[in-house]
Amino acid sequence: MDATPTSGGVPGGDATPASGGLTSGTDAAPPSGTDTAPPSGSDAAPPSGSDVAPPSGGAAGVDAALARAWVAAVAASVTAHAAELTDLDAAIGDGDHGVNLRRGFDAVVAALATLEADTAGAVLTKTGTTLVSKVGGASGPLYGSLFRALGKTLSDDSSVTTFGAGLRAGLDAIVRLGKAEPGDKTMVDALTPAVAAFEAATSSGLVAAATAAATAAADGAAATTPLQARKGRASYLGERSVGHQDPGATSTALIFAALADVT
């Protein structure tokens, strides 16, 4: 969701907040390109040389190893799809969403490499804090809020149910910050159904919940294509924002696809 805090929007276009909500990008006129299909997820393998330990205990809940594996998979996927995210953002935003997210998750990988943490909560809180400090515009505060809220929720309990509650807390934090709602053509359009799908499937275990969330996020991102943006910089384009998939919703789908891949 390309949105910027307080005066702007939500991810997809790392731009300075515009008044009113989540941002999808910036004032750039849409290029003559075509609608971009949602990325296939996090097909890319985690970066070579990663010190991330293989996940363990994923069936029962989320431990520190699994949290590290997830973040590494997100970083790899963002790198693999950086050009695509930037192209999407160039159509209805300022064209730097992919670049900014890649820089942010590169910084996260470096920060986690030296972090001594034995809980998923600590890993994900550090991820969020790093994104806030290293990514400019909307993406840093918004995605940072998601991971920090998730990490804080998992501070004492890493069960699947608590993980779902953490995702809900992250969504609430983003909505408070960006003032967007489903249908505004922002990351909220992918995040809202993903969180709901995860919560609905928690009784079936982490793998089922993560898979359901990834599918819902991808569907939500694709569904932003015919929408007219109502929040953030993309909203300045009016009807010209129609026909372009929201970059923030697309990167949100990548994050959930990465979670499904490592569980």
mmCIF file of C-alpha atoms in Angstrom:
data_model
loop_
_atom_site.group_PDB
_atom_site.id
_atom_site.type_symbol
_atom_site.label_atom_id
_atom_site.label_comp_id
_atom_site.label_asym_id
_atom_site.label_seq_id
_atom_site.Cartn_x
_atom_site.Cartn_y
_atom_site.Cartn_z
ATOM 1 C CA MET A 1 0.000 0.000 0.000
ATOM 2 C CA ASP A 2 1.693 3.023 -1.086
ATOM 3 C CA ALA A 3 0.770 5.268 1.709
ATOM 4 C CA THR A 4 2.456 7.875 3.684
ATOM 5 C CA PRO A 5 2.087 8.521 7.341
ATOM 6 C CA THR A 6 -0.065 11.257 8.750
ATOM 7 C CA SER A 7 -0.012 13.516 5.751
ATOM 8 C CA GLY A 8 0.146 10.947 3.049
ATOM 9 C CA GLY A 9 -0.002 7.360 2.142
ATOM 10 C CA VAL A 10 1.065 3.775 2.153
ATOM 11 C CA PRO A 11 3.766 1.727 0.400
ATOM 12 C CA GLY A 12 4.148 1.231 -3.229
ATOM 13 C CA GLY A 13 5.723 4.577 -3.738
ATOM 14 C CA ASP A 14 8.203 5.632 -1.132
ATOM 15 C CA ALA A 15 7.212 9.207 -1.185
ATOM 16 C CA THR A 16 6.831 11.913 1.317
ATOM 17 C CA PRO A 17 3.371 11.738 2.828
ATOM 18 C CA ALA A 18 0.639 13.492 0.964
ATOM 19 C CA SER A 19 -2.244 14.820 2.920
ATOM 20 C CA GLY A 20 -4.843 12.273 3.717
ATOM 21 C CA GLY A 21 -3.574 8.764 3.647
ATOM 22 C CA LEU A 22 -1.812 5.863 2.034
ATOM 23 C CA THR A 23 0.286 6.437 -0.982
ATOM 24 C CA SER A 24 0.607 4.536 -4.167
ATOM 25 C CA GLY A 25 3.398 6.593 -5.529
ATOM 26 C CA THR A 26 3.895 10.158 -6.640
ATOM 27 C CA ASP A 27 2.731 12.704 -9.142
ATOM 28 C CA ALA A 28 4.420 11.082 -12.112
ATOM 29 C CA ALA A 29 2.198 10.704 -15.146
ATOM 30 C CA PRO A 30 1.591 7.064 -15.948
ATOM 31 C CA PRO A 31 3.869 5.632 -18.601
ATOM 32 C CA SER A 32 2.350 4.047 -21.631
ATOM 33 C CA GLY A 33 3.210 0.591 -20.365
ATOM 34 C CA THR A 34 0.828 -2.229 -19.740
ATOM 35 C CA ASP A 35 -0.700 -3.662 -16.647
ATOM 36 C CA THR A 36 1.865 -5.674 -14.806
ATOM 37 C CA ALA A 37 0.875 -9.070 -13.554
ATOM 38 C CA PRO A 38 1.452 -9.712 -9.874
ATOM 39 C CA PRO A 39 4.866 -11.176 -9.156
ATOM 40 C CA SER A 40 4.981 -14.879 -8.702
ATOM 41 C CA GLY A 41 6.054 -14.491 -5.121
ATOM 42 C CA SER A 42 9.418 -15.187 -3.652
ATOM 43 C CA ASP A 43 10.755 -17.721 -6.112
ATOM 44 C CA ALA A 44 14.239 -16.413 -5.609
ATOM 45 C CA ALA A 45 16.397 -18.373 -3.237
ATOM 46 C CA PRO A 46 17.701 -16.547 -0.184
ATOM 47 C CA PRO A 47 20.856 -14.593 -0.940
ATOM 48 C CA SER A 48 23.942 -16.717 -1.105
ATOM 49 C CA GLY A 49 26.211 -16.405 1.863
ATOM 50 C CA SER A 50 23.317 -15.744 4.186
ATOM 51 C CA ASP A 51 23.974 -16.703 7.771
ATOM 52 C CA VAL A 52 20.317 -17.394 8.405
ATOM 53 C CA ALA A 53 19.789 -20.740 10.088
ATOM 54 C CA PRO A 54 17.189 -23.073 8.618
ATOM 55 C CA PRO A 55 13.745 -22.648 10.152
ATOM 56 C CA SER A 56 12.665 -24.988 12.890
ATOM 57 C CA GLY A 57 9.450 -25.600 14.727
ATOM 58 C CA GLY A 58 7.357 -23.954 12.010
ATOM 59 C CA ALA A 59 4.482 -26.404 12.400
ATOM 60 C CA ALA A 60 3.843 -25.289 15.976
ATOM 61 C CA GLY A 61 4.604 -21.603 15.698
ATOM 62 C CA VAL A 62 7.210 -19.079 14.704
ATOM 63 C CA ASP A 63 10.623 -19.264 16.330
ATOM 64 C CA ALA A 64 13.673 -17.059 15.796
ATOM 65 C CA ALA A 65 15.109 -19.273 13.060
ATOM 66 C CA LEU A 66 11.891 -19.205 11.087
ATOM 67 C CA ALA A 67 11.581 -15.437 11.525
ATOM 68 C CA ARG A 68 15.131 -15.006 10.196
ATOM 69 C CA ALA A 69 14.401 -17.306 7.262
ATOM 70 C CA TRP A 70 11.267 -15.330 6.430
ATOM 71 C CA VAL A 71 13.059 -11.992 6.446
ATOM 72 C CA ALA A 72 15.873 -13.427 4.309
ATOM 73 C CA ALA A 73 13.305 -14.740 1.818
ATOM 74 C CA VAL A 74 11.592 -11.345 1.705
ATOM 75 C CA ALA A 75 14.935 -9.657 1.047
ATOM 76 C CA ALA A 76 15.689 -12.103 -1.780
ATOM 77 C CA SER A 77 12.255 -11.621 -3.321
ATOM 78 C CA VAL A 78 12.423 -7.837 -3.112
ATOM 79 C CA THR A 79 15.808 -7.948 -4.841
ATOM 80 C CA ALA A 80 14.472 -10.247 -7.556
ATOM 81 C CA HIS A 81 11.409 -8.038 -8.155
ATOM 82 C CA ALA A 82 12.956 -4.610 -7.519
ATOM 83 C CA ALA A 83 12.762 -3.551 -11.170
ATOM 84 C CA GLU A 84 9.158 -4.678 -11.440
ATOM 85 C CA LEU A 85 8.168 -2.796 -8.279
ATOM 86 C CA THR A 86 9.920 0.305 -9.563
ATOM 87 C CA ASP A 87 8.144 0.068 -12.933
ATOM 88 C CA LEU A 88 4.787 -0.225 -11.181
ATOM 89 C CA ASP A 89 5.631 2.797 -9.054
ATOM 90 C CA ALA A 90 6.811 4.788 -12.076
ATOM 91 C CA ALA A 91 3.328 4.413 -13.567
ATOM 92 C CA ILE A 92 1.462 5.990 -10.652
ATOM 93 C CA GLY A 93 4.156 7.109 -8.219
ATOM 94 C CA ASP A 94 7.691 8.397 -8.007
ATOM 95 C CA GLY A 95 9.358 5.270 -9.350
ATOM 96 C CA ASP A 96 11.528 4.338 -6.380
ATOM 97 C CA HIS A 97 9.527 1.719 -4.482
ATOM 98 C CA GLY A 98 11.668 -1.212 -5.594
ATOM 99 C CA VAL A 99 14.924 0.627 -5.023
ATOM 100 C CA ASN A 100 13.927 1.820 -1.570
ATOM 101 C CA LEU A 101 12.613 -1.552 -0.408
ATOM 102 C CA ARG A 102 15.702 -3.347 -1.658
ATOM 103 C CA ARG A 103 17.920 -0.894 0.202
ATOM 104 C CA GLY A 104 15.819 -1.315 3.328
ATOM 105 C CA PHE A 105 15.871 -5.103 3.366
ATOM 106 C CA ASP A 106 19.575 -5.161 2.556
ATOM 107 C CA ALA A 107 20.029 -3.099 5.716
ATOM 108 C CA VAL A 108 17.776 -5.492 7.635
ATOM 109 C CA VAL A 109 19.819 -8.526 6.556
ATOM 110 C CA ALA A 110 22.997 -6.770 7.698
ATOM 111 C CA ALA A 111 21.425 -5.784 11.028
ATOM 112 C CA LEU A 112 20.168 -9.298 11.745
ATOM 113 C CA ALA A 113 23.563 -10.791 10.957
ATOM 114 C CA THR A 114 24.953 -9.208 14.109
ATOM 115 C CA LEU A 115 21.825 -9.479 16.247
ATOM 116 C CA GLU A 116 21.878 -11.981 19.078
ATOM 117 C CA ALA A 117 18.216 -12.847 19.473
ATOM 118 C CA ASP A 118 16.553 -16.053 20.549
ATOM 119 C CA THR A 119 12.934 -15.099 19.894
ATOM 120 C CA ALA A 120 10.930 -14.356 16.748
ATOM 121 C CA GLY A 121 9.680 -11.201 18.428
ATOM 122 C CA ALA A 122 13.173 -9.774 18.774
ATOM 123 C CA VAL A 123 14.037 -10.593 15.153
ATOM 124 C CA LEU A 124 10.903 -9.004 13.734
ATOM 125 C CA THR A 125 11.059 -5.953 16.001
ATOM 126 C CA LYS A 126 14.625 -5.326 14.808
ATOM 127 C CA THR A 127 13.436 -5.746 11.233
ATOM 128 C CA GLY A 128 10.786 -3.081 11.707
ATOM 129 C CA THR A 129 13.081 -0.661 13.492
ATOM 130 C CA THR A 130 15.667 -0.978 10.736
ATOM 131 C CA LEU A 131 13.124 -0.365 7.984
ATOM 132 C CA VAL A 132 11.918 2.787 9.705
ATOM 133 C CA SER A 133 15.457 4.137 10.016
ATOM 134 C CA LYS A 134 16.786 3.094 6.599
ATOM 135 C CA VAL A 135 13.895 3.512 4.158
ATOM 136 C CA GLY A 136 12.704 6.968 3.240
ATOM 137 C CA GLY A 137 9.238 8.085 2.290
ATOM 138 C CA ALA A 138 6.191 5.975 3.050
ATOM 139 C CA SER A 139 7.553 2.439 2.857
ATOM 140 C CA GLY A 140 9.874 2.682 5.847
ATOM 141 C CA PRO A 141 7.310 3.859 8.416
ATOM 142 C CA LEU A 142 4.540 1.648 7.046
ATOM 143 C CA TYR A 143 6.364 -1.647 6.659
ATOM 144 C CA GLY A 144 8.393 -0.834 9.735
ATOM 145 C CA SER A 145 5.164 -0.443 11.710
ATOM 146 C CA LEU A 146 3.930 -3.797 10.434
ATOM 147 C CA PHE A 147 7.032 -5.709 11.521
ATOM 148 C CA ARG A 148 7.413 -3.861 14.823
ATOM 149 C CA ALA A 149 3.791 -4.491 15.804
ATOM 150 C CA LEU A 150 4.198 -8.137 14.870
ATOM 151 C CA GLY A 151 7.434 -8.443 16.814
ATOM 152 C CA LYS A 152 6.013 -6.828 19.930
ATOM 153 C CA THR A 153 3.011 -9.135 19.857
ATOM 154 C CA LEU A 154 5.323 -12.147 19.683
ATOM 155 C CA SER A 155 7.468 -11.027 22.596
ATOM 156 C CA ASP A 156 6.204 -13.751 24.926
ATOM 157 C CA ASP A 157 4.290 -16.142 22.682
ATOM 158 C CA SER A 158 5.128 -17.390 19.188
ATOM 159 C CA SER A 159 2.054 -19.530 18.560
ATOM 160 C CA VAL A 160 0.218 -19.419 15.229
ATOM 161 C CA THR A 161 -2.756 -17.693 16.865
ATOM 162 C CA THR A 162 -0.526 -15.028 18.386
ATOM 163 C CA PHE A 163 1.242 -14.540 15.058
ATOM 164 C CA GLY A 164 -2.153 -13.853 13.509
ATOM 165 C CA ALA A 165 -2.898 -11.358 16.266
ATOM 166 C CA GLY A 166 0.436 -9.689 15.504
ATOM 167 C CA LEU A 167 -0.443 -9.377 11.825
ATOM 168 C CA ARG A 168 -3.749 -7.794 12.840
ATOM 169 C CA ALA A 169 -1.894 -5.346 15.091
ATOM 170 C CA GLY A 170 0.395 -4.497 12.179
ATOM 171 C CA LEU A 171 -2.550 -3.861 9.872
ATOM 172 C CA ASP A 172 -4.169 -1.635 12.504
ATOM 173 C CA ALA A 173 -0.935 0.337 12.875
ATOM 174 C CA ILE A 174 -0.708 0.889 9.124
ATOM 175 C CA VAL A 175 -4.329 1.990 8.866
ATOM 176 C CA ARG A 176 -3.826 4.459 11.709
ATOM 177 C CA LEU A 177 -0.713 5.823 10.053
ATOM 178 C CA GLY A 178 -1.925 5.974 6.464
ATOM 179 C CA LYS A 179 -5.681 6.465 6.900
ATOM 180 C CA ALA A 180 -6.467 4.086 4.028
ATOM 181 C CA GLU A 181 -9.117 1.406 3.744
ATOM 182 C CA PRO A 182 -9.795 -1.408 1.279
ATOM 183 C CA GLY A 183 -10.649 -0.036 -2.148
ATOM 184 C CA ASP A 184 -8.324 2.969 -1.906
ATOM 185 C CA LYS A 185 -5.699 1.247 -4.122
ATOM 186 C CA THR A 186 -2.959 0.894 -1.521
ATOM 187 C CA MET A 187 -1.121 -1.869 0.309
ATOM 188 C CA VAL A 188 -4.187 -2.193 2.545
ATOM 189 C CA ASP A 189 -5.969 -3.890 -0.363
ATOM 190 C CA ALA A 190 -3.524 -6.803 -0.129
ATOM 191 C CA LEU A 191 -2.821 -6.707 3.602
ATOM 192 C CA THR A 192 -6.436 -6.738 4.805
ATOM 193 C CA PRO A 193 -7.476 -9.981 3.045
ATOM 194 C CA ALA A 194 -4.129 -11.585 3.870
ATOM 195 C CA VAL A 195 -4.550 -10.981 7.594
ATOM 196 C CA ALA A 196 -8.157 -12.165 7.524
ATOM 197 C CA ALA A 197 -7.198 -15.343 5.645
ATOM 198 C CA PHE A 198 -4.361 -16.072 8.077
ATOM 199 C CA GLU A 199 -6.625 -15.637 11.092
ATOM 200 C CA ALA A 200 -9.312 -17.861 9.582
ATOM 201 C CA ALA A 201 -6.827 -20.688 9.005
ATOM 202 C CA THR A 202 -4.868 -20.617 12.274
ATOM 203 C CA SER A 203 -6.617 -23.724 13.588
ATOM 204 C CA SER A 204 -5.151 -25.635 10.626
ATOM 205 C CA GLY A 205 -1.573 -24.679 11.509
ATOM 206 C CA LEU A 206 1.089 -22.282 10.299
ATOM 207 C CA VAL A 207 1.602 -23.779 6.850
ATOM 208 C CA ALA A 208 -2.097 -23.615 5.985
ATOM 209 C CA ALA A 209 -2.463 -20.115 7.437
ATOM 210 C CA ALA A 210 0.585 -18.761 5.602
ATOM 211 C CA THR A 211 -0.532 -20.317 2.329
ATOM 212 C CA ALA A 212 -4.032 -18.876 2.665
ATOM 213 C CA ALA A 213 -2.604 -15.442 3.462
ATOM 214 C CA ALA A 214 -0.257 -15.529 0.461
ATOM 215 C CA THR A 215 -3.095 -16.408 -1.898
ATOM 216 C CA ALA A 216 -5.329 -13.686 -0.474
ATOM 217 C CA ALA A 217 -2.565 -11.080 -0.694
ATOM 218 C CA ALA A 218 -1.819 -11.928 -4.338
ATOM 219 C CA ASP A 219 -5.517 -11.742 -5.215
ATOM 220 C CA GLY A 220 -5.837 -8.438 -3.359
ATOM 221 C CA ALA A 221 -2.858 -6.959 -5.200
ATOM 222 C CA ALA A 222 -4.223 -8.020 -8.593
ATOM 223 C CA ALA A 223 -7.595 -6.519 -7.707
ATOM 224 C CA THR A 224 -6.046 -3.039 -7.383
ATOM 225 C CA THR A 225 -5.466 -2.825 -11.153
ATOM 226 C CA PRO A 226 -8.960 -1.618 -12.127
ATOM 227 C CA LEU A 227 -9.296 0.676 -9.104
ATOM 228 C CA GLN A 228 -8.959 4.442 -9.158
ATOM 229 C CA ALA A 229 -6.627 5.586 -6.393
ATOM 230 C CA ARG A 230 -8.329 7.487 -3.587
ATOM 231 C CA LYS A 231 -5.333 8.011 -1.300
ATOM 232 C CA GLY A 232 -1.811 9.309 -1.610
ATOM 233 C CA ARG A 233 0.003 10.617 -4.639
ATOM 234 C CA ALA A 234 -1.598 8.193 -7.050
ATOM 235 C CA SER A 235 -4.936 9.828 -6.267
ATOM 236 C CA TYR A 236 -3.677 13.011 -7.952
ATOM 237 C CA LEU A 237 -3.806 11.152 -11.260
ATOM 238 C CA GLY A 238 -7.536 10.571 -11.023
ATOM 239 C CA GLU A 239 -8.747 8.197 -13.727
ATOM 240 C CA ARG A 240 -5.213 7.813 -15.050
ATOM 241 C CA SER A 241 -4.420 5.631 -12.030
ATOM 242 C CA VAL A 242 -6.846 3.006 -13.357
ATOM 243 C CA GLY A 243 -5.248 0.053 -15.126
ATOM 244 C CA HIS A 244 -2.079 -0.089 -13.023
ATOM 245 C CA GLN A 245 -1.459 -2.500 -10.168
ATOM 246 C CA ASP A 246 -0.562 -0.778 -6.938
ATOM 247 C CA PRO A 247 3.146 -1.215 -6.118
ATOM 248 C CA GLY A 248 2.626 -1.291 -2.348
ATOM 249 C CA ALA A 249 -0.030 -3.989 -2.618
ATOM 250 C CA THR A 250 2.360 -5.903 -4.869
ATOM 251 C CA SER A 251 5.247 -5.784 -2.405
ATOM 252 C CA THR A 252 2.848 -6.831 0.356
ATOM 253 C CA ALA A 253 1.997 -9.905 -1.711
ATOM 254 C CA LEU A 254 5.719 -10.657 -1.998
ATOM 255 C CA ILE A 255 6.093 -10.557 1.783
ATOM 256 C CA PHE A 256 3.323 -13.095 2.321
ATOM 257 C CA ALA A 257 4.520 -15.295 -0.525
ATOM 258 C CA ALA A 258 7.909 -15.405 1.207
ATOM 259 C CA LEU A 259 6.246 -16.453 4.474
ATOM 260 C CA ALA A 260 4.445 -19.299 2.705
ATOM 261 C CA ASP A 261 7.699 -20.371 1.047
ATOM 262 C CA VAL A 262 9.616 -20.811 4.305
ATOM 263 C CA THR A 263 6.908 -22.496 6.392
#
